PDB file of C-alpha atoms in Angstrom:
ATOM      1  CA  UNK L  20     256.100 214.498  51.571  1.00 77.00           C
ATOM      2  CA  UNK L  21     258.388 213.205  48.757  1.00 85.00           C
ATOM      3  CA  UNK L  22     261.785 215.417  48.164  1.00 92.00           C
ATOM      4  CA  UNK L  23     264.691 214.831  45.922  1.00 95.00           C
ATOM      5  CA  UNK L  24     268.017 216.873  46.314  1.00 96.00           C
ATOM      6  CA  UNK L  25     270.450 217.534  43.911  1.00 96.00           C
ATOM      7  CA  UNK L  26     273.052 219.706  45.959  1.00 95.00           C
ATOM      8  CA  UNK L  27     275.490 219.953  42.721  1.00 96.00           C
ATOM      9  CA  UNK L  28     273.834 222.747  40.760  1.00 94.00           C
ATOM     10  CA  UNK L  29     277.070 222.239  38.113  1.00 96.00           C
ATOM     11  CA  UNK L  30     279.802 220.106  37.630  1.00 97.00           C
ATOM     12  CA  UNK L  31     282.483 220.461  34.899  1.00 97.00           C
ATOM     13  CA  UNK L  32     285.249 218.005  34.053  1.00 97.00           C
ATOM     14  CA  UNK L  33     287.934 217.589  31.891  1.00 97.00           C
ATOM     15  CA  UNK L  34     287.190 214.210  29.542  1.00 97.00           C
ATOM     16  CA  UNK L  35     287.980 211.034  30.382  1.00 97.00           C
ATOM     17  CA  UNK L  36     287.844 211.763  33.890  1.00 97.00           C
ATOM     18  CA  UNK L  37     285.065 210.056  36.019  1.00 97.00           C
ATOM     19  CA  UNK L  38     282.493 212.293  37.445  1.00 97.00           C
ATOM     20  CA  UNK L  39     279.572 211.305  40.064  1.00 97.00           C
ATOM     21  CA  UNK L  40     276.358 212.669  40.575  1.00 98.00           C
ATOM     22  CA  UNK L  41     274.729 213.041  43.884  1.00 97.00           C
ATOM     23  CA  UNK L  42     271.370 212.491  44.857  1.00 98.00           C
ATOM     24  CA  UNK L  43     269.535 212.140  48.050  1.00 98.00           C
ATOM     25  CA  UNK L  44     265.595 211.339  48.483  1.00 97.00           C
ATOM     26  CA  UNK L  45     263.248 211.624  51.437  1.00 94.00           C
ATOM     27  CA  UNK L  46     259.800 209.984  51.307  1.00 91.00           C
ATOM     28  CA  UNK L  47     258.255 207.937  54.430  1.00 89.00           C
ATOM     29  CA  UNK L  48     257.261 205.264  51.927  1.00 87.00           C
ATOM     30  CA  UNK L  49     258.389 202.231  52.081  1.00 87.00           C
ATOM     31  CA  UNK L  50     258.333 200.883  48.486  1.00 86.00           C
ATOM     32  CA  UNK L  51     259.424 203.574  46.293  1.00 89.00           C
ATOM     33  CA  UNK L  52     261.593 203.526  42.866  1.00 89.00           C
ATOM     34  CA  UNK L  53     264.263 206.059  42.261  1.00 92.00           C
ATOM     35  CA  UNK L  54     264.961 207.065  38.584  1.00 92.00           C
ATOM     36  CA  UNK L  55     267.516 208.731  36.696  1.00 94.00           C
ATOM     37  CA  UNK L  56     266.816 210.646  33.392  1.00 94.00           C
ATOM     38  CA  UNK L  57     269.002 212.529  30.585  1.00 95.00           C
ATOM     39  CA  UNK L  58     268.250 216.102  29.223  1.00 94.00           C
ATOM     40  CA  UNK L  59     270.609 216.993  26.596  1.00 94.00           C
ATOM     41  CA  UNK L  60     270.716 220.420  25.283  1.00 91.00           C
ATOM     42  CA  UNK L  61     268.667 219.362  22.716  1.00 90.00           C
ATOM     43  CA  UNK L  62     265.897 219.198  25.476  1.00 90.00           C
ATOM     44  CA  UNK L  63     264.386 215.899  25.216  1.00 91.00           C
ATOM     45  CA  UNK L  64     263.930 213.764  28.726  1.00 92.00           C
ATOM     46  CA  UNK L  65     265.881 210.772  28.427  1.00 91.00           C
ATOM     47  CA  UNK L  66     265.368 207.537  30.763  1.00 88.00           C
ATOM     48  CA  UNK L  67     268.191 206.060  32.239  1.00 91.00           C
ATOM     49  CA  UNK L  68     267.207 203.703  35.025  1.00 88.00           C
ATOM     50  CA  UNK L  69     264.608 202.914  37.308  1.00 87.00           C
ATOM     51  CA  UNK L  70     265.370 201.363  40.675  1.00 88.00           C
ATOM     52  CA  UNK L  71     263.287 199.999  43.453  1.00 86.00           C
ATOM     53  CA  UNK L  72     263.494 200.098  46.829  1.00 88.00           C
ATOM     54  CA  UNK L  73     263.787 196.884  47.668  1.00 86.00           C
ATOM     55  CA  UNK L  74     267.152 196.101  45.376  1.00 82.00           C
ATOM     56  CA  UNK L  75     270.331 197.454  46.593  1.00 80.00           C
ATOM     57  CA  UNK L  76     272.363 195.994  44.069  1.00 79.00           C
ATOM     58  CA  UNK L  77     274.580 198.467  42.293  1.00 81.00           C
ATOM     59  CA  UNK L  78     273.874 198.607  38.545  1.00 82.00           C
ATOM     60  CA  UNK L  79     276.583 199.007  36.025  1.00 84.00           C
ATOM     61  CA  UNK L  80     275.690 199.816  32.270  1.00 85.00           C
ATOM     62  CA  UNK L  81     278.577 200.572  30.179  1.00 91.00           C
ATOM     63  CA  UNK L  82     280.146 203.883  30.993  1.00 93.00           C
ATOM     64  CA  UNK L  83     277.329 204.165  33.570  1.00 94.00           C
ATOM     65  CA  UNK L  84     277.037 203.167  36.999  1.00 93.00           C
ATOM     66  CA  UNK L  85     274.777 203.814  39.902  1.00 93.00           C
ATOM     67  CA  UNK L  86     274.955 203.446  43.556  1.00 93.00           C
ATOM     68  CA  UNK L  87     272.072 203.323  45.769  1.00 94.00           C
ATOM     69  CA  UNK L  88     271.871 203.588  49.284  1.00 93.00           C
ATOM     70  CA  UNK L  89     269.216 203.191  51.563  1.00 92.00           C
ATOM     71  CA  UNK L  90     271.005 203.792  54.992  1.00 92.00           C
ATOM     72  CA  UNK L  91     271.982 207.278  53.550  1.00 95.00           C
ATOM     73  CA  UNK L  92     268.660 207.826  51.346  1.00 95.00           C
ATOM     74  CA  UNK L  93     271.285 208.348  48.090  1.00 96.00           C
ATOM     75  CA  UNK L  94     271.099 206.939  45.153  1.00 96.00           C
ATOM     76  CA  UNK L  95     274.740 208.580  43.018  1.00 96.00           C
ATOM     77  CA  UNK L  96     275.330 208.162  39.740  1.00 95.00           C
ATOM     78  CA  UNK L  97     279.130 207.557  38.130  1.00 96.00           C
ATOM     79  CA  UNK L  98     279.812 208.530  34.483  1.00 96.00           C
ATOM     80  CA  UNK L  99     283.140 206.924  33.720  1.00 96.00           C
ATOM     81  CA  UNK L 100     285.851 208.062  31.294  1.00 97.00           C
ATOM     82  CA  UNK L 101     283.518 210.738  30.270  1.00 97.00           C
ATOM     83  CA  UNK L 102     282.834 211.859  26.569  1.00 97.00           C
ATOM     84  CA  UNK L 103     281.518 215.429  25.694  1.00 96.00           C
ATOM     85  CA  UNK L 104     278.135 213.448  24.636  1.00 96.00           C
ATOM     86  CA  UNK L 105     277.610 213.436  28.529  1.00 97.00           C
ATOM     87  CA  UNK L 106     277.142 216.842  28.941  1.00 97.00           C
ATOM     88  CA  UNK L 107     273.785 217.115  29.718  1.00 97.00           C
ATOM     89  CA  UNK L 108     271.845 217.985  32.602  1.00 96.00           C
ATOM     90  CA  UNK L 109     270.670 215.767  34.759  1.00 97.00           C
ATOM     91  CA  UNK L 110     268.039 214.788  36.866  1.00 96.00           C
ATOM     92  CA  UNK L 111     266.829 212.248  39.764  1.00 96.00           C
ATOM     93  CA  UNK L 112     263.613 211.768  40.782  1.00 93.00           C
ATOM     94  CA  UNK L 113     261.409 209.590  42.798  1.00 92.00           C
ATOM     95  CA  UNK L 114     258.149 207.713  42.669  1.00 87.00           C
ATOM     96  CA  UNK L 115     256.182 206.562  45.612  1.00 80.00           C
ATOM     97  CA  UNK L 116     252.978 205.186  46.184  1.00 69.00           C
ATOM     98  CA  UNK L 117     252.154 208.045  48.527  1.00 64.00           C
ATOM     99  CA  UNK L 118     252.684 210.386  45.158  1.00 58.00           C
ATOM    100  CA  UNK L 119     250.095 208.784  43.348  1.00 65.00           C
ATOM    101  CA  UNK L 120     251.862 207.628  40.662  1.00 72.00           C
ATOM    102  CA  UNK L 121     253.712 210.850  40.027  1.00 80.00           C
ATOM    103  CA  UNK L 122     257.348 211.245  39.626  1.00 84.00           C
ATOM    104  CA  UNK L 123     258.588 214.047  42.312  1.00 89.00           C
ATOM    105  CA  UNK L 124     261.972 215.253  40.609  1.00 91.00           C
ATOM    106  CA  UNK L 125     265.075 217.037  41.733  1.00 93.00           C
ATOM    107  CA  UNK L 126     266.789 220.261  40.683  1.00 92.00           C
ATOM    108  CA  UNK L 127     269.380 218.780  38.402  1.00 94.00           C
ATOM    109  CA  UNK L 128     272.910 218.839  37.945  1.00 96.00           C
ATOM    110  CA  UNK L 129     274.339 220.203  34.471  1.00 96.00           C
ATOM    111  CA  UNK L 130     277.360 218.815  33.769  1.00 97.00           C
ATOM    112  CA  UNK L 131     280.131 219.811  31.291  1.00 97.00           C
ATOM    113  CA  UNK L 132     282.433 217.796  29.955  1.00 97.00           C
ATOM    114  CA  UNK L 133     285.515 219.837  28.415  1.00 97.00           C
ATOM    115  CA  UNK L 134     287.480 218.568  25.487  1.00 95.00           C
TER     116      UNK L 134
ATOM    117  CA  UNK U1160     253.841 203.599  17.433  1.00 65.00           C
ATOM    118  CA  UNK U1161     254.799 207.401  18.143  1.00 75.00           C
ATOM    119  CA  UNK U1162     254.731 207.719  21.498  1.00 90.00           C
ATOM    120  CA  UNK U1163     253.773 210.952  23.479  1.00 94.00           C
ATOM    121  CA  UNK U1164     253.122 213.729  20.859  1.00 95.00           C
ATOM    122  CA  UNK U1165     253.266 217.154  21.462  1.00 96.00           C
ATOM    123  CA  UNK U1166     252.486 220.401  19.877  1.00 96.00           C
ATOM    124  CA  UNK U1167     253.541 222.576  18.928  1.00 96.00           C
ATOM    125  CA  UNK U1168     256.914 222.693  19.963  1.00 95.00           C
ATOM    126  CA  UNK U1169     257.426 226.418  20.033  1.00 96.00           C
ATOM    127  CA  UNK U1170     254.784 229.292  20.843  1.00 96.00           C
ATOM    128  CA  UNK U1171     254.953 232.752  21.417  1.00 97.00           C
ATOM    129  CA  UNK U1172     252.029 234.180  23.181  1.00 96.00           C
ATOM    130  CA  UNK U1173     251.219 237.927  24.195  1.00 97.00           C
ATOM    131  CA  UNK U1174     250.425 238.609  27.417  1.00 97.00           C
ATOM    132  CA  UNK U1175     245.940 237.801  28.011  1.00 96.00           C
ATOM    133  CA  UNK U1176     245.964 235.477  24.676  1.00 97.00           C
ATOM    134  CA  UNK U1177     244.780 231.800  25.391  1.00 96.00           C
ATOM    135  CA  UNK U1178     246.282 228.724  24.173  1.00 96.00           C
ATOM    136  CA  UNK U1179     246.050 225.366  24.032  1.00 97.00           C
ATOM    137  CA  UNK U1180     248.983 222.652  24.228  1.00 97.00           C
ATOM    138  CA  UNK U1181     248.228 219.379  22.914  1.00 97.00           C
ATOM    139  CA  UNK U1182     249.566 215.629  23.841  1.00 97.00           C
ATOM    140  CA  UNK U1183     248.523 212.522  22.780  1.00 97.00           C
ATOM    141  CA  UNK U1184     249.724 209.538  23.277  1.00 95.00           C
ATOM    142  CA  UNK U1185     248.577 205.997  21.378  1.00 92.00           C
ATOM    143  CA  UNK U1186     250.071 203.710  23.900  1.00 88.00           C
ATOM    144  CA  UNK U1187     246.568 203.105  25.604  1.00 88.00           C
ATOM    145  CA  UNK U1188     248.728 204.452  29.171  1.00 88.00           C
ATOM    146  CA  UNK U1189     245.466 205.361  31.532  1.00 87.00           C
ATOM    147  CA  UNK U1190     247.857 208.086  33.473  1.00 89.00           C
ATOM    148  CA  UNK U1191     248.716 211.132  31.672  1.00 93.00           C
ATOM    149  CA  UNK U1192     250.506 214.536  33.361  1.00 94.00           C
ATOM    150  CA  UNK U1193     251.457 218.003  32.649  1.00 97.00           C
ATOM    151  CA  UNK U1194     254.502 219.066  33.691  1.00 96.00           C
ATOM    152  CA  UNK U1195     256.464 222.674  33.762  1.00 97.00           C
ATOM    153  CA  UNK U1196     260.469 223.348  33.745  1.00 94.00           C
ATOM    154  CA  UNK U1197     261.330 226.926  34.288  1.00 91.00           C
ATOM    155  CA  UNK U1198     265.083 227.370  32.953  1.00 82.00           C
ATOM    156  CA  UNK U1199     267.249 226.093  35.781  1.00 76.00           C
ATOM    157  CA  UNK U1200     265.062 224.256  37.443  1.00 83.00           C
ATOM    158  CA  UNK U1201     263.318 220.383  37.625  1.00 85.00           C
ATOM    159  CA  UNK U1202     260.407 219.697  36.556  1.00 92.00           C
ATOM    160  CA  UNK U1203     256.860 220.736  38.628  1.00 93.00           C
ATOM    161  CA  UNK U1204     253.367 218.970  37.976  1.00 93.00           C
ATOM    162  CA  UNK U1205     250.548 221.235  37.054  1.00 96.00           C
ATOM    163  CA  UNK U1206     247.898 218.304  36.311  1.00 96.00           C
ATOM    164  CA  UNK U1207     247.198 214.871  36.030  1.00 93.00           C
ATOM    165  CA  UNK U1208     244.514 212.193  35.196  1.00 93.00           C
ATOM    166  CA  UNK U1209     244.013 208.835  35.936  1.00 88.00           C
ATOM    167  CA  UNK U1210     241.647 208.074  33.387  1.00 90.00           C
ATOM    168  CA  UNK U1211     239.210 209.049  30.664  1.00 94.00           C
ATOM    169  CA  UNK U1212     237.305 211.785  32.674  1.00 94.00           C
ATOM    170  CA  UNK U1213     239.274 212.169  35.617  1.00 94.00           C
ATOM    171  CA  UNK U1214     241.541 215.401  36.358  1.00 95.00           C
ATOM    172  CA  UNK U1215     243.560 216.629  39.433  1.00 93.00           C
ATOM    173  CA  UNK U1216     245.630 219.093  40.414  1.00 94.00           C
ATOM    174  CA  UNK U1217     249.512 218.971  40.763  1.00 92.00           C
ATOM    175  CA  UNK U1218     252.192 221.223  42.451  1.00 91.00           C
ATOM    176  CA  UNK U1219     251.467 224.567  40.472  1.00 95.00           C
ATOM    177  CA  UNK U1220     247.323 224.692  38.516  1.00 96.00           C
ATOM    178  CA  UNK U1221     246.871 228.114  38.758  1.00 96.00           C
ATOM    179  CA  UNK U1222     246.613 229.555  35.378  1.00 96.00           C
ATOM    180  CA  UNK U1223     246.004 226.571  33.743  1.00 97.00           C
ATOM    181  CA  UNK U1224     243.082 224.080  32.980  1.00 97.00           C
ATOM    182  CA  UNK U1225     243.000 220.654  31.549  1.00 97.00           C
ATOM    183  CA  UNK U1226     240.355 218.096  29.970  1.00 96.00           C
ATOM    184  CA  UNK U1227     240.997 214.228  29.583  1.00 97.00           C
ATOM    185  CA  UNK U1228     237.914 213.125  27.041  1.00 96.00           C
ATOM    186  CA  UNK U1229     239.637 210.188  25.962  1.00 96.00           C
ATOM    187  CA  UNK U1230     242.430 208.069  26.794  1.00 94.00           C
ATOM    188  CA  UNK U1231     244.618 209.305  23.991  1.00 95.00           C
ATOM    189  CA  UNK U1232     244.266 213.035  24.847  1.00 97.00           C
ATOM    190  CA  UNK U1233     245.574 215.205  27.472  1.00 98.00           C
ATOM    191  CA  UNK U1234     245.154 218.882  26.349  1.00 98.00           C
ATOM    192  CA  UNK U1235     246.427 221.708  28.411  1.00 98.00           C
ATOM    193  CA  UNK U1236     244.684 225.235  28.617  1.00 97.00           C
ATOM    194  CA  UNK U1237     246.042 228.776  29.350  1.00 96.00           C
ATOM    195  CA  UNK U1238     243.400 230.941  29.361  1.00 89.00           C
ATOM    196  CA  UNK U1239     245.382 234.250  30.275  1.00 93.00           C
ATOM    197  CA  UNK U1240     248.582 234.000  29.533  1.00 95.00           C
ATOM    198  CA  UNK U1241     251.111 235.799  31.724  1.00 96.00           C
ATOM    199  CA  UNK U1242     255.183 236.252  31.538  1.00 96.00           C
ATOM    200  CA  UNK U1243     255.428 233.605  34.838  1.00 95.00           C
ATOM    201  CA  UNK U1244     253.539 230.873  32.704  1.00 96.00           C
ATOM    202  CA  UNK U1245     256.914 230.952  30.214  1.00 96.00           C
ATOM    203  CA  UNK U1246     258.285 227.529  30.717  1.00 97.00           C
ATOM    204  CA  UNK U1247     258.638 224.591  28.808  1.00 96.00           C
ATOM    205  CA  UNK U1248     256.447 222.105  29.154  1.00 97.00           C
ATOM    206  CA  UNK U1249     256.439 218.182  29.341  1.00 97.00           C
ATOM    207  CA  UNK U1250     253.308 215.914  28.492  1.00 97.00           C
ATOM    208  CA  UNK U1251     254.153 212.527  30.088  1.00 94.00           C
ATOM    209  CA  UNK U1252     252.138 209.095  30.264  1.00 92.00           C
ATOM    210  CA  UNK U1253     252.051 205.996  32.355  1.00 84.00           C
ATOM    211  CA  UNK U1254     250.179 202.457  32.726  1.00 74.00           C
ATOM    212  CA  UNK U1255     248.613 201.820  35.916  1.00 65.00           C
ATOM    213  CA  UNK U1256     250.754 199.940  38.023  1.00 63.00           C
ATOM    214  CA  UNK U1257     253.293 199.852  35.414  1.00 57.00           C
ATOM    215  CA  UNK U1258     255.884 202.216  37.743  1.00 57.00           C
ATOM    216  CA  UNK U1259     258.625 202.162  35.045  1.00 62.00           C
ATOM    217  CA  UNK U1260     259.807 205.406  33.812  1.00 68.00           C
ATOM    218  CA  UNK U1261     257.332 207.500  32.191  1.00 79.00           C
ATOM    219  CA  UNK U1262     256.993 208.222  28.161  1.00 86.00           C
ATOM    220  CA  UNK U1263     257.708 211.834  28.424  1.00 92.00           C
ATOM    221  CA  UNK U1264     256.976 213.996  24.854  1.00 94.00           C
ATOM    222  CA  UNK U1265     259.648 216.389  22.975  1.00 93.00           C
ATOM    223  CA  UNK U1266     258.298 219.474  24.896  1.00 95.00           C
ATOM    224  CA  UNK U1267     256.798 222.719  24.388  1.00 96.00           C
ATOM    225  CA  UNK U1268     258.800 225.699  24.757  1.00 95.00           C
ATOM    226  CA  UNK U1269     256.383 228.631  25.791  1.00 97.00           C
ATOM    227  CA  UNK U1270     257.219 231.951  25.799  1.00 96.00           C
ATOM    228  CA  UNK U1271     254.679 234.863  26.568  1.00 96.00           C
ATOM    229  CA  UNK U1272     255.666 238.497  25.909  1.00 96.00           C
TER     230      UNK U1272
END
């Protein structure tokens, strides 16, 4: 069975200061993709990324940077210098072929971002 | 090109009405899902379809039926509508093979009283 964890239920920081979000993923499948997405109060579902299991390469996009690794079944996620436009809550989730195409997703982490 | 469209986006039911949530989507995706978030928590499935006349059941069904007559349209029924079915909820789509984030809609927000 596919199972995402997101141990931090909340996180709050002080802006500017760089904040990581954890995530760790079980699934007995071998090729799999890992995905973050946005939800901002407004409520929406924002995509952020999509990985695969067969690139370990760390991504970098701007403020945003992910880590993924398959020895520890993680895949974090780095907001750096944060703004108060992160706050949000957040959510990984994973897709395997054992899930039939369906998106298994984790708990979330809101995080607050204090001015 | 609009996307995933939901409605309505807000509904107040009373406890044994029925309802129906709609989502359509005009991206020709053959996958289409129903999903729930209860406040505080991620997101469960309650159906899917893989195509034009093809339903299934996800994590959490009960209380809840669903039709898929065309590609475009992925309707979601509560027939009975109890205070455990307030959520909101997500109508998503994907193209076969395509395993690239899904389209998700703007939501419903549900609340039965």
């Amino acid at each position: 069975a596919q199972k995402v964890t997101q141990a931090q239920t909340e996180i709050s920081v002080v802006e500017k200061e760089d904040v990581t979000l954890d995530c760790v993923y079980e699934t007995r499948d071998t090729t799999y993709y890992l995905f973050w997405y946005k939800q901002p109060p407004s409520g929406e579902l924002v995509f952020l990324i999509r990985r695969n299991s067969f690139d370990e390469q760390n991504e970098i996009s701007g403020r945003y940077s992910w880590n993924f690794q398959k020895s520890t079944s993680s895949f974090n996620f780095t907001i750096t210098a944060s703004q108060v436009v992160d706050s949000a809550v957040y959510f990984c989730a994973l897709w395997t072929n054992f899930g039939n195409e369906k998106l298994t997703f984790g708990t979330g982490t809101r995080l607050t971002i204090i001015p | 090109n609009a996307g995933v469209t939901q409605t309505p986006k807000f509904r107040i039911l009373k406890i044994g009405q029925s309802m129906t949530l709609q989502c359509t989507q005009d991206m020709n995706h053959n996958y289409m899902y129903w999903y729930r978030q209860d406040p505080g928590m991620g997101l469960k499935l309650i159906y899917y379809s893989v195509g034009a006349g093809i339903t299934d059941k996800g994590e959490v069904p009960n209380g809840y039926n669903v039709s898929r007559s065309t590609t475009e349209d992925f309707p979601l029924r509560l027939e009975l509508a109890a205070p455990s079915q307030t959520s909101v909820y997500f109508c998503a789509s994907i193209r076969t093979g395509r395993s690239y984030g899904y389209t998700f809609g703007s939501g419903t927000r549900l609340t039965v009283v």
